[in-house]
mmCIF file of C-alpha atoms in Angstrom:
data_model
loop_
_atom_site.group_PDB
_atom_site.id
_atom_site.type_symbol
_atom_site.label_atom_id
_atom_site.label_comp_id
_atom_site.label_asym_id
_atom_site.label_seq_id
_atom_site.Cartn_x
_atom_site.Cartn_y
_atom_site.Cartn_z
ATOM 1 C CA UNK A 15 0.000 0.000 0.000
ATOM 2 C CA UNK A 16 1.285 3.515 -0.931
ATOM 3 C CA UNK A 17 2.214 5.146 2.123
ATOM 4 C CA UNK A 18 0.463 9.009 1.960
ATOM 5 C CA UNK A 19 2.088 10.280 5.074
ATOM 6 C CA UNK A 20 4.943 12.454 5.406
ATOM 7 C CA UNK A 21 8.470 11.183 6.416
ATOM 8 C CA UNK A 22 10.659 13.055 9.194
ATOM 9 C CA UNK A 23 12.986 14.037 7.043
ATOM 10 C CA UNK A 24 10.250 15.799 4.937
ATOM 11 C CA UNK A 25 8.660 17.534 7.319
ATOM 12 C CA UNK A 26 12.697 18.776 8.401
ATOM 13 C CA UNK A 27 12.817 19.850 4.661
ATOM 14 C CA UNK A 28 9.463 21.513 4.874
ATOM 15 C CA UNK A 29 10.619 23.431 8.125
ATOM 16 C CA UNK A 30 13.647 24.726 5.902
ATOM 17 C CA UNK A 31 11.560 25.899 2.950
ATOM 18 C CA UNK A 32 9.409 27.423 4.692
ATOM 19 C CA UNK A 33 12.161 29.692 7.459
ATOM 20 C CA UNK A 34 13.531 30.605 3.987
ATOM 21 C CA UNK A 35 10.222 31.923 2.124
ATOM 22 C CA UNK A 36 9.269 33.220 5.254
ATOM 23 C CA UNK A 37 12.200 35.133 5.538
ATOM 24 C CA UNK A 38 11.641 36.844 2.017
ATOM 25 C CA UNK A 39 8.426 36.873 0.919
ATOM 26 C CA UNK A 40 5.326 38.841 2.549
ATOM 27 C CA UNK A 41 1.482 39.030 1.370
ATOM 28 C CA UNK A 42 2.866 42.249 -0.899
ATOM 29 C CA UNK A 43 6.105 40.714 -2.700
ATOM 30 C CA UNK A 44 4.402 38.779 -5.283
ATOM 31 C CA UNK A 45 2.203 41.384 -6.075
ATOM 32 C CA UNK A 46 4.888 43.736 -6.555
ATOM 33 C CA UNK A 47 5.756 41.926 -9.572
ATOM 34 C CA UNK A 48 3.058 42.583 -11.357
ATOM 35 C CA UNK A 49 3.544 46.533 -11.436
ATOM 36 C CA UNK A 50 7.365 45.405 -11.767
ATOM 37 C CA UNK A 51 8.033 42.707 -13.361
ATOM 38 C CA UNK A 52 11.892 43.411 -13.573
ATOM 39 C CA UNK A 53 11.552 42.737 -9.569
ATOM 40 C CA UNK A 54 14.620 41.325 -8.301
ATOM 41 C CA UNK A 55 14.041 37.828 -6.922
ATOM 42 C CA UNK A 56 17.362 36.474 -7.047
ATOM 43 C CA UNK A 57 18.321 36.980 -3.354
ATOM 44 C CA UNK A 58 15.157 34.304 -2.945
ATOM 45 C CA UNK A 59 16.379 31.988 -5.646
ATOM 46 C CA UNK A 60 19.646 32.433 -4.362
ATOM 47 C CA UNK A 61 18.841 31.484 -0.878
ATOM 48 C CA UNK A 62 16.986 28.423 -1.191
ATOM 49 C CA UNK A 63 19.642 27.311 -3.760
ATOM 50 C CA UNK A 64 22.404 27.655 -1.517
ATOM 51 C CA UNK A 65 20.976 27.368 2.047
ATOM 52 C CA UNK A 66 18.306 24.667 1.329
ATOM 53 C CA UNK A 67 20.108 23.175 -1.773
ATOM 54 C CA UNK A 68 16.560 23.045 -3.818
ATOM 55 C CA UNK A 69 18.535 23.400 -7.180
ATOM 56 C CA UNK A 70 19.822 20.251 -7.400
ATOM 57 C CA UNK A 71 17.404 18.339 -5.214
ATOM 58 C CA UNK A 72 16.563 15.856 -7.670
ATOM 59 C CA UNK A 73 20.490 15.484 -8.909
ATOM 60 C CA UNK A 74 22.450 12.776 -7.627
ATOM 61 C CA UNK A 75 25.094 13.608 -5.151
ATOM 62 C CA UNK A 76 27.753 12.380 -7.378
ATOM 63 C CA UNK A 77 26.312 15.273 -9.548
ATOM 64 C CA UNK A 78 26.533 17.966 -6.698
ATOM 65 C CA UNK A 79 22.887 17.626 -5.902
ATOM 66 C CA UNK A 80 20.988 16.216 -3.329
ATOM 67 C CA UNK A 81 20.013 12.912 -4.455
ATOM 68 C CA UNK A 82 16.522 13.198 -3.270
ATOM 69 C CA UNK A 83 13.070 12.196 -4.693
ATOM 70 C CA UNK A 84 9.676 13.222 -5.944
ATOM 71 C CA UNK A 85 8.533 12.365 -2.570
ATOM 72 C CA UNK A 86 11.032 15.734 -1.382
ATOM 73 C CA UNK A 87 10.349 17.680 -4.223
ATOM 74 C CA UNK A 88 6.668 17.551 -3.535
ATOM 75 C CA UNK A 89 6.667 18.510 -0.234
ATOM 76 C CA UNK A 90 8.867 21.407 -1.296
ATOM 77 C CA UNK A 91 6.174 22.570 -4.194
ATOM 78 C CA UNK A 92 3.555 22.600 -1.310
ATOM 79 C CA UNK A 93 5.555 25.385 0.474
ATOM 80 C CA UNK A 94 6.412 27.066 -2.607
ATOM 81 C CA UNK A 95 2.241 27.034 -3.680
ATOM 82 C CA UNK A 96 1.244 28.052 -0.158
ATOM 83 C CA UNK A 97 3.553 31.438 -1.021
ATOM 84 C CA UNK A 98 3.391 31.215 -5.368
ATOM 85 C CA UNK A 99 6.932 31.808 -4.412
ATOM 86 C CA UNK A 100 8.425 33.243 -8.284
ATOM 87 C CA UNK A 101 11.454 30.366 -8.236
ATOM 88 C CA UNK A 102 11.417 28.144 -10.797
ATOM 89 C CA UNK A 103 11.817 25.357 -9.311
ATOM 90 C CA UNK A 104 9.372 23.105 -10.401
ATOM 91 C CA UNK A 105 10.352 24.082 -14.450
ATOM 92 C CA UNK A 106 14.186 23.460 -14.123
ATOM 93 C CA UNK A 107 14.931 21.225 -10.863
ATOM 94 C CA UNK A 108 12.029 19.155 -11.628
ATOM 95 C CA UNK A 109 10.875 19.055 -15.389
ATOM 96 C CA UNK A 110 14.323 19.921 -17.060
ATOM 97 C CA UNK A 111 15.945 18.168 -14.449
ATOM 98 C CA UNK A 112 14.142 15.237 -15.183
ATOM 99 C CA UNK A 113 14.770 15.333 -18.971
ATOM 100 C CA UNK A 114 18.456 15.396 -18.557
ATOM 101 C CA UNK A 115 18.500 12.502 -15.950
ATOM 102 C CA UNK A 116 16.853 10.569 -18.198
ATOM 103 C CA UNK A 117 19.175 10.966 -21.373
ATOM 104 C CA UNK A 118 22.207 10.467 -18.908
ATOM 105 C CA UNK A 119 23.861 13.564 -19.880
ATOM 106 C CA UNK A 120 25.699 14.924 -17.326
ATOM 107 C CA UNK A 121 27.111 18.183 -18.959
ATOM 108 C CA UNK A 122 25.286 20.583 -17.122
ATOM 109 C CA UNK A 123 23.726 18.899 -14.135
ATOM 110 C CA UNK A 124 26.361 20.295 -11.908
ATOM 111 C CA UNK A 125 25.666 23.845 -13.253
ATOM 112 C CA UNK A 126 21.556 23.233 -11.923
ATOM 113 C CA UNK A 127 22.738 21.539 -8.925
ATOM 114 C CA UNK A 128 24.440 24.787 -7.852
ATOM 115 C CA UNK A 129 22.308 27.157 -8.747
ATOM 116 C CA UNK A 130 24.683 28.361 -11.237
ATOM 117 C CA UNK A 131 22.241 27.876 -13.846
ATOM 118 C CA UNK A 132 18.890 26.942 -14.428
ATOM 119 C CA UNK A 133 17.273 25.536 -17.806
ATOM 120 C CA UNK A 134 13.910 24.909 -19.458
ATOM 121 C CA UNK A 135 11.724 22.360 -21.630
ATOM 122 C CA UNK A 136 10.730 23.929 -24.949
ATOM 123 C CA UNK A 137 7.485 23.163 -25.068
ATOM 124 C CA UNK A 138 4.163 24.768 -24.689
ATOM 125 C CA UNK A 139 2.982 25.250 -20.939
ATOM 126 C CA UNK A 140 0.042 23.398 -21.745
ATOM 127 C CA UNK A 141 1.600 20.472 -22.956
ATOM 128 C CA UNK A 142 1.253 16.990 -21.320
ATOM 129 C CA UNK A 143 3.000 13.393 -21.575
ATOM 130 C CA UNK A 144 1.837 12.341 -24.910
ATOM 131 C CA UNK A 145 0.847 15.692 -26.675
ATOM 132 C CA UNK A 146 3.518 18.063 -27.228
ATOM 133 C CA UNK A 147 4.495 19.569 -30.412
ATOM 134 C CA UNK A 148 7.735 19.065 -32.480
ATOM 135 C CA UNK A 149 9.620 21.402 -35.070
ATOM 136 C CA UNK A 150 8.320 24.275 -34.241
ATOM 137 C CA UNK A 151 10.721 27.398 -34.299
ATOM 138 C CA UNK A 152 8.988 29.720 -32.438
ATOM 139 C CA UNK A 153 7.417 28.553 -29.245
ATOM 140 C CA UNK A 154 5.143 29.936 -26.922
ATOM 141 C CA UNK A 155 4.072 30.355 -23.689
ATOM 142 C CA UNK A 156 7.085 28.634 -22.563
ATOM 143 C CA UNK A 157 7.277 28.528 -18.671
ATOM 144 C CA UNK A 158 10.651 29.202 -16.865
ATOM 145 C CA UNK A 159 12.583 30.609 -20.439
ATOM 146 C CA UNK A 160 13.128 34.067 -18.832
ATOM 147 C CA UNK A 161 15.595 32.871 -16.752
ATOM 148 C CA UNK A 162 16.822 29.738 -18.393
ATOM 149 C CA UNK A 163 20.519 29.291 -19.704
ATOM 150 C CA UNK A 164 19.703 26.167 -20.919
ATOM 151 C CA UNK A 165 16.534 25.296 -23.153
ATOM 152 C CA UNK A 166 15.662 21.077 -24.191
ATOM 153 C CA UNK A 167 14.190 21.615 -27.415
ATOM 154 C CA UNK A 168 12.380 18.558 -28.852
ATOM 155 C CA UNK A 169 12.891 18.451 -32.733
ATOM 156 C CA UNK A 170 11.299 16.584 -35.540
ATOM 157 C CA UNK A 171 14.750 15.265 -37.979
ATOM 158 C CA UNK A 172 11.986 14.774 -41.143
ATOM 159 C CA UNK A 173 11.897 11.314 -40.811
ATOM 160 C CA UNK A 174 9.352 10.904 -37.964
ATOM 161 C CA UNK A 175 12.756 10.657 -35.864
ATOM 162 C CA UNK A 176 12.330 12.589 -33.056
ATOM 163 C CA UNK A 177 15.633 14.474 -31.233
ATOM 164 C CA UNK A 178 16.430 16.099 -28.184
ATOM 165 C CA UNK A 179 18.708 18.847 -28.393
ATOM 166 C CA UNK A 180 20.652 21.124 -25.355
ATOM 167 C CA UNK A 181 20.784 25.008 -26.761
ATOM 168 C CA UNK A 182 22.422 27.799 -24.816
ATOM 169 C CA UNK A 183 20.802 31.130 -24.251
ATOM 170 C CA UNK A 184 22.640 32.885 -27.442
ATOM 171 C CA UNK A 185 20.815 30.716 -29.457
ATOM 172 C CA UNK A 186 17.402 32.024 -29.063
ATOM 173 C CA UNK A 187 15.102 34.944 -28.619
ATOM 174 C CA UNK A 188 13.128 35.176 -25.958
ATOM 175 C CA UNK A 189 10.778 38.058 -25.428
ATOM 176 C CA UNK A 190 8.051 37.947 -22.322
ATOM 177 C CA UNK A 191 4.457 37.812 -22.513
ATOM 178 C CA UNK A 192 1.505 39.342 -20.998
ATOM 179 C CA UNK A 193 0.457 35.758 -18.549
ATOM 180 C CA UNK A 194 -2.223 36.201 -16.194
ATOM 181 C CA UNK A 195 0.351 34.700 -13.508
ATOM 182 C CA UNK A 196 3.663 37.199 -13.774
ATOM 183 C CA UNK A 197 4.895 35.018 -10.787
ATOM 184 C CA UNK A 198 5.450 32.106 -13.064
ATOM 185 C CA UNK A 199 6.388 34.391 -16.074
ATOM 186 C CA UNK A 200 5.543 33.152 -20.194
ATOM 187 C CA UNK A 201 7.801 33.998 -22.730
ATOM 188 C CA UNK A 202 7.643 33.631 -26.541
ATOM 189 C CA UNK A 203 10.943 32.010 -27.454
ATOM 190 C CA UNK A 204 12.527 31.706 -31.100
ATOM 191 C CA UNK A 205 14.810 29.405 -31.726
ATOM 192 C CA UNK A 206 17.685 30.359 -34.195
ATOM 193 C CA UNK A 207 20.209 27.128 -33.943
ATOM 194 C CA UNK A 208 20.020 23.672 -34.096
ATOM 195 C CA UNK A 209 21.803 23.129 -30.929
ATOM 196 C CA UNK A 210 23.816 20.100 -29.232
ATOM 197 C CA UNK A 211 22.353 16.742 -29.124
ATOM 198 C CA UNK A 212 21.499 14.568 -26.446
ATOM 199 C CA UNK A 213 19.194 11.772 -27.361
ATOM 200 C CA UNK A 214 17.212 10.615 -30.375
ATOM 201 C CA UNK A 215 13.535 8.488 -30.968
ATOM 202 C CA UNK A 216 12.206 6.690 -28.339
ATOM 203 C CA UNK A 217 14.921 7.518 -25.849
ATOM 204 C CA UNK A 218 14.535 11.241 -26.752
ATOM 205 C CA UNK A 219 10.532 10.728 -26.645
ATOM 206 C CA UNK A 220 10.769 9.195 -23.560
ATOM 207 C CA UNK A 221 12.849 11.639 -21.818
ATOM 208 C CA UNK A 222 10.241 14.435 -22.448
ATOM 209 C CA UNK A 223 7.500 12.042 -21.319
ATOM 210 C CA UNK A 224 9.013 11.456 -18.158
ATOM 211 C CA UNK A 225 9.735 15.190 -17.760
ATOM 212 C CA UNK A 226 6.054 16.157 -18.502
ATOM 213 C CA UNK A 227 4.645 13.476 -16.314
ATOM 214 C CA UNK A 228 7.265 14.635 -13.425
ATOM 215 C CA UNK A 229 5.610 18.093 -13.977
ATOM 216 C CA UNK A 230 2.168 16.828 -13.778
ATOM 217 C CA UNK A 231 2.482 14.630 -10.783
ATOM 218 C CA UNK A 232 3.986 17.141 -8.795
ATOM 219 C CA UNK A 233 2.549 20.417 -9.422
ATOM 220 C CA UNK A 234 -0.595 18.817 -7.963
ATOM 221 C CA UNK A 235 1.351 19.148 -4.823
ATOM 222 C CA UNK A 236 2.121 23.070 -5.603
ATOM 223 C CA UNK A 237 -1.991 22.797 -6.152
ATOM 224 C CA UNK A 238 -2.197 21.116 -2.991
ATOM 225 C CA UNK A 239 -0.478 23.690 -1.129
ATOM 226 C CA UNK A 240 -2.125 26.777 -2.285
ATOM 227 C CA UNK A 241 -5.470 25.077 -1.624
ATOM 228 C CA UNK A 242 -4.258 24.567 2.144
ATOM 229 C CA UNK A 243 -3.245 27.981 2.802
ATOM 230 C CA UNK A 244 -6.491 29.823 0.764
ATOM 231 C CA UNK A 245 -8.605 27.491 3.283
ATOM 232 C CA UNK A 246 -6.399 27.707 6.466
ATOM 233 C CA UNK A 247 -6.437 31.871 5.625
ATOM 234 C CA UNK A 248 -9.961 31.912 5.201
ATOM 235 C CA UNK A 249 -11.298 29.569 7.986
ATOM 236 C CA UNK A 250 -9.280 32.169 10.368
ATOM 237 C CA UNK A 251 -10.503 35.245 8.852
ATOM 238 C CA UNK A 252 -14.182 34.010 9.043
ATOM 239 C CA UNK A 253 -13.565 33.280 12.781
ATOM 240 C CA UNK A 254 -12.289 36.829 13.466
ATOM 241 C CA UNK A 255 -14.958 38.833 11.079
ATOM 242 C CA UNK A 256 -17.894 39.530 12.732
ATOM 243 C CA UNK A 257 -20.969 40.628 11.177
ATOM 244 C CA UNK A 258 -24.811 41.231 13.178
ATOM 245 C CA UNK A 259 -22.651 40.985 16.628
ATOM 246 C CA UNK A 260 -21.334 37.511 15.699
ATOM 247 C CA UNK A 261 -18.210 35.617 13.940
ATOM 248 C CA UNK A 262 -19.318 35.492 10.201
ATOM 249 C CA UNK A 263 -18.001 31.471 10.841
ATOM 250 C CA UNK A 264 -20.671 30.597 13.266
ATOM 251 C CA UNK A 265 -23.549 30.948 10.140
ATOM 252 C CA UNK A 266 -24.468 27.817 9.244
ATOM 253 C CA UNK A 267 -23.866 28.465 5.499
ATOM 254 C CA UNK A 268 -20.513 29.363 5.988
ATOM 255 C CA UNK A 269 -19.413 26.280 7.652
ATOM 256 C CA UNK A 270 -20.544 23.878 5.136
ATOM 257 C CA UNK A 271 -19.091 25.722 2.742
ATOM 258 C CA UNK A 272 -15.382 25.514 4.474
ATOM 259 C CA UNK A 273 -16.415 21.805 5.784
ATOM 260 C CA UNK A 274 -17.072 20.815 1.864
ATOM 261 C CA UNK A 275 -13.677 22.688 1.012
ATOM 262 C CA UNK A 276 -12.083 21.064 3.547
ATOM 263 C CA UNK A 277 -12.959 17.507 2.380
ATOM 264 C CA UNK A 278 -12.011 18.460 -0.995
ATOM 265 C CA UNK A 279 -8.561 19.472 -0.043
ATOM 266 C CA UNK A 280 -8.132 16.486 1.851
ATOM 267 C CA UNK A 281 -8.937 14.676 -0.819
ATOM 268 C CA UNK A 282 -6.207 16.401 -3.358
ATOM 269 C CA UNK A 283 -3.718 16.008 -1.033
ATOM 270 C CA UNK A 284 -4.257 12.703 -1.028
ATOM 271 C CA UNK A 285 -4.073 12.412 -4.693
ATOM 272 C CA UNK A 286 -1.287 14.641 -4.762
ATOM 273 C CA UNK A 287 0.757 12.389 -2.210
ATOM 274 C CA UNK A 288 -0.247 9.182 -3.936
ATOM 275 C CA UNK A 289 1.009 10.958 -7.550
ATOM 276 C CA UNK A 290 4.127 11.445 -5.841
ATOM 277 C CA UNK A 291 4.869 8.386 -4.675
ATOM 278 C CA UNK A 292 3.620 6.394 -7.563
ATOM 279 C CA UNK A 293 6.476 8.839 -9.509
ATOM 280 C CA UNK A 294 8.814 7.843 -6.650
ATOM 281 C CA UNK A 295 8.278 3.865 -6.873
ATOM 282 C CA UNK A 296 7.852 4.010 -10.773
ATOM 283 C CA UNK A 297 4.708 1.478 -10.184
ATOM 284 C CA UNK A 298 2.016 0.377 -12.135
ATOM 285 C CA UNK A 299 -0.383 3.042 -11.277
ATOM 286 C CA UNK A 300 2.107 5.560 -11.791
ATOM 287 C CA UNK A 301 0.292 7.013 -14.944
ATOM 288 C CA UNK A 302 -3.241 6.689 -13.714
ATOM 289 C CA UNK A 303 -1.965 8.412 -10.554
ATOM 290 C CA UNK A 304 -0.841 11.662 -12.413
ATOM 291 C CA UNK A 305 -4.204 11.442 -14.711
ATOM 292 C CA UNK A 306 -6.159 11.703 -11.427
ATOM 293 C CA UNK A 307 -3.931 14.178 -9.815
ATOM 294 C CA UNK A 308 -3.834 16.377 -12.592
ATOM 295 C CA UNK A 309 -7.276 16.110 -12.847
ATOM 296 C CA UNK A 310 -8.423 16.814 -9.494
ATOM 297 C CA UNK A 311 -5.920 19.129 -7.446
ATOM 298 C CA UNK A 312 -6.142 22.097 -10.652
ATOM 299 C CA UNK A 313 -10.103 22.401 -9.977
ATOM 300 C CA UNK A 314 -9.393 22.036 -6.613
ATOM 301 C CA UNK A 315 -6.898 25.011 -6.132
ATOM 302 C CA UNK A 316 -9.470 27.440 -8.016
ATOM 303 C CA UNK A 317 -12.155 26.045 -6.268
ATOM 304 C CA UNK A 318 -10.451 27.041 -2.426
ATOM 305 C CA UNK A 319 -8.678 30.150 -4.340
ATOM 306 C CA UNK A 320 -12.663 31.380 -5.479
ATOM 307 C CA UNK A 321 -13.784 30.621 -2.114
ATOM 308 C CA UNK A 322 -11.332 32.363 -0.546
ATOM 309 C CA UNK A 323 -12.416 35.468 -2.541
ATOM 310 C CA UNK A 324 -16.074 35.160 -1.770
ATOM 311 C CA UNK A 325 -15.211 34.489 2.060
ATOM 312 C CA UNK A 326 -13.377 37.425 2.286
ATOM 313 C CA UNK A 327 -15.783 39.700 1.091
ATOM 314 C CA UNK A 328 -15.096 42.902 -0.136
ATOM 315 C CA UNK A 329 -11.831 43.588 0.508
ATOM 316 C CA UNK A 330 -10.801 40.746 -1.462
ATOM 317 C CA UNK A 331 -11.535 42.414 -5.119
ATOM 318 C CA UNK A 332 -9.087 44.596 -4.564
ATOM 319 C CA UNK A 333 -6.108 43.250 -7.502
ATOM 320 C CA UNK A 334 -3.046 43.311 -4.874
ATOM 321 C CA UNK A 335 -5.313 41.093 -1.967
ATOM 322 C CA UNK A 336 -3.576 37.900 -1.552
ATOM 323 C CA UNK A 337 -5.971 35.622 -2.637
ATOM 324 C CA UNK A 338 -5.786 37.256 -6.147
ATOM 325 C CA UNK A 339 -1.739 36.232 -6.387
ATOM 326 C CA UNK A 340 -3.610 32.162 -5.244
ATOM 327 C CA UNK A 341 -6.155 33.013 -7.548
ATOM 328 C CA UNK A 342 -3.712 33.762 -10.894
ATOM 329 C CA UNK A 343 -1.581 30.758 -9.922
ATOM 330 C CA UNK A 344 -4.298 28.533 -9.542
ATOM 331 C CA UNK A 345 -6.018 29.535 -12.360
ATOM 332 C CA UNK A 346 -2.805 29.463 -14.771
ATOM 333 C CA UNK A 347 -1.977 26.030 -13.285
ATOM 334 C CA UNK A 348 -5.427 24.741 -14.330
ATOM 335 C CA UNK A 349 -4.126 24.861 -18.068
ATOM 336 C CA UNK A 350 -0.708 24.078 -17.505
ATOM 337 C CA UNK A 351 0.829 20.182 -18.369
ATOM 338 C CA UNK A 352 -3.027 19.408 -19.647
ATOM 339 C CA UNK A 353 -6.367 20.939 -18.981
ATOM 340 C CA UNK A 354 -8.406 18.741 -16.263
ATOM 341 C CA UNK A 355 -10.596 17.653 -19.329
ATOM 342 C CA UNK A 356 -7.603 16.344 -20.858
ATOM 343 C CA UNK A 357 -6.347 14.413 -17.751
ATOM 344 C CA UNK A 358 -9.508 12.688 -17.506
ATOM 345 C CA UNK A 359 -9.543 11.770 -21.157
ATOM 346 C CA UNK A 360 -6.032 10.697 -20.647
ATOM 347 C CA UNK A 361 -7.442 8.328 -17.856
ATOM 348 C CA UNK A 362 -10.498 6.924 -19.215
ATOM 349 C CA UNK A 363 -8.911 4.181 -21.117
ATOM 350 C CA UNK A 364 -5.843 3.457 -18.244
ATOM 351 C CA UNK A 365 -9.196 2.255 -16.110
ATOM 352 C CA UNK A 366 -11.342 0.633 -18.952
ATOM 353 C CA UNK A 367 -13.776 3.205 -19.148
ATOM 354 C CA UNK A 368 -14.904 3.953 -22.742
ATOM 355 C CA UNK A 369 -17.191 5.872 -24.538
#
């Protein structure tokens, strides 16, 4: 039986990430970003690279890195959710990360492990394991390219062959777009060189699968997290607002509505952990566990993120309100690595359900 619950040294991890974001990020920092985006966030990325070593937590020690697994790296995308800290963590140290591991090249995993340098899949932010373009020379909205040295661009040979190739920042353009999330920024990249090698057909195809299905089966944990802290924000709030001489939390109507968000984010965490693990063990259920996860924690997040606006009443339409910052990420994560729809399509036939 998959074990859900969290180990000790997980929770010690968990105590780290969060003393760090703590440290540098308030209710107003991500929201500064989106009158600035040129915000510097380095001293953040800098700090949880070098003092928590989050760079090169999925690289193998001999690499410089940690040697940890998704197990780890999910716990640490529920702290960075809870704060939609702007790191990009879960597009390099996981997703590109991933890719590299599985080609075996070892060129630049040292750079990530450090910090030194980050890098980024070139595909579309909504693509998912299965369905993601090839041959493209412009692509867009590419998550994580702003601050990428390093870009993975999949590429079609002519022949149906499919290649994986490593190209440095001088070898494309990359100009920002307008995302409704500016913490996890979109950019419009061009690519203008063929670039290095590092794998061709199925081991190239499967190296992007596995990155995209890393993605998916832990940024249901990132969900996960900013689900917890939109409820655990609200439920307080509604116990301190009071309204006709009474906490707004003691009406009847309120409560089931936090008691039925409640279950629900019990629920994606448990989908979330299970995701995680399945990616940990490689099992059987590995792929059905993403489908679900991906399926289930996106609605979930901008189901407690919307909730979190109503609960708070007025004074959370104001833009620069936290639960707007949830409410973007959530929102933008809900079409990232496959739409919910596409999830569940994805799982129908894994469980013999067809049309």
């Amino acid at each position: 039986m998959t074990d859900l619950l969290y180990s000790d040294v997980e929770e010690a991890l968990r105590d780290s990430v969060r003393s760090t974001l703590d440290r540098f990020i308030d209710d107003d920092f991500v929201s500064r970003i989106y009158d600035d985006p040129d915000t510097d966030t380095s001293p953040l990325r800098r700090a949880l690279s070098d003092q928590v070593g989050l760079a090169g937590l999925l690289i193998p020690e001999e690499l410089g890195g940690s040697g940890a697994g998704p197990r780890e790296a999910a716990t640490v995308l529920e702290e960075l959710g809870r704060t939609v800290a702007p790191v990009p963590f879960l597009t390099s140290a996981v997703i590109a990360t991933t890719c590299l591991l599985r080609v075996g090249d070892r060129g630049i995993l040292s750079e990530l492990a450090e910090g030194r340098a980050t890098a980024a899949l070139l595909v579309p932010w909504t693509a998912r394991r299965g369905a993601w373009p090839t041959g493209e020379s412009v692509i867009e909205p590419v998550a994580g390219a702003m601050e990428a040295d390093y870009f993975l661009l999949p590429v079609d040979s002519g022949d149906g062959t499919v290649s994986l190739n490593l190209l440095r920042r001088v070898d494309v353009d990359v100009e920002q777009l307008t995302s409704l999330d500016m913490s996890r920024p979109l950019a419009r990249v061009a690519v203008r060189a063929e670039g290095h090698p590092l794998a061709s057909g199925d081991a190239a195809v499967e190296a992007v699968d596995a990155a995209l299905a890393a993605g998916t089966a832990l940024m249901a944990s990132e969900q996960v997290g900013l689900a917890r802290e939109c409820l655990q924000r609200t439920v307080e709030y509604t116990r301190t607002r009071v309204q006709f001489a009474r906490p707004i939390g003691s009406f009847q109507s309120i409560k089931h509505r936090l008691a039925d968000l409640y279950l629900q984010v019990v629920q994606a965490q448990a989908a979330a952990r299970h995701a995680a693990a399945s990616l940990a063990e490689d099992d059987d259920e590995a792929r059905i566990a993403q489908a679900v996860a991906g399926s289930w924690c996106s609605d979930i997040a901008v189901r407690a993120a919307e909730e979190a606006l109503q609960l708070h009443g007025g004074i959370a339409m104001t833009w620069e309100h936290w639960v707007h910052t949830r409410l973007k990420r959530a929102k933008s994560d809900q079409l990232a690595l496959g739409t919910p729809d596409a999830h569940r399509t994805d799982l129908a036939p894994l469980v013999d359900l067809t049309a």
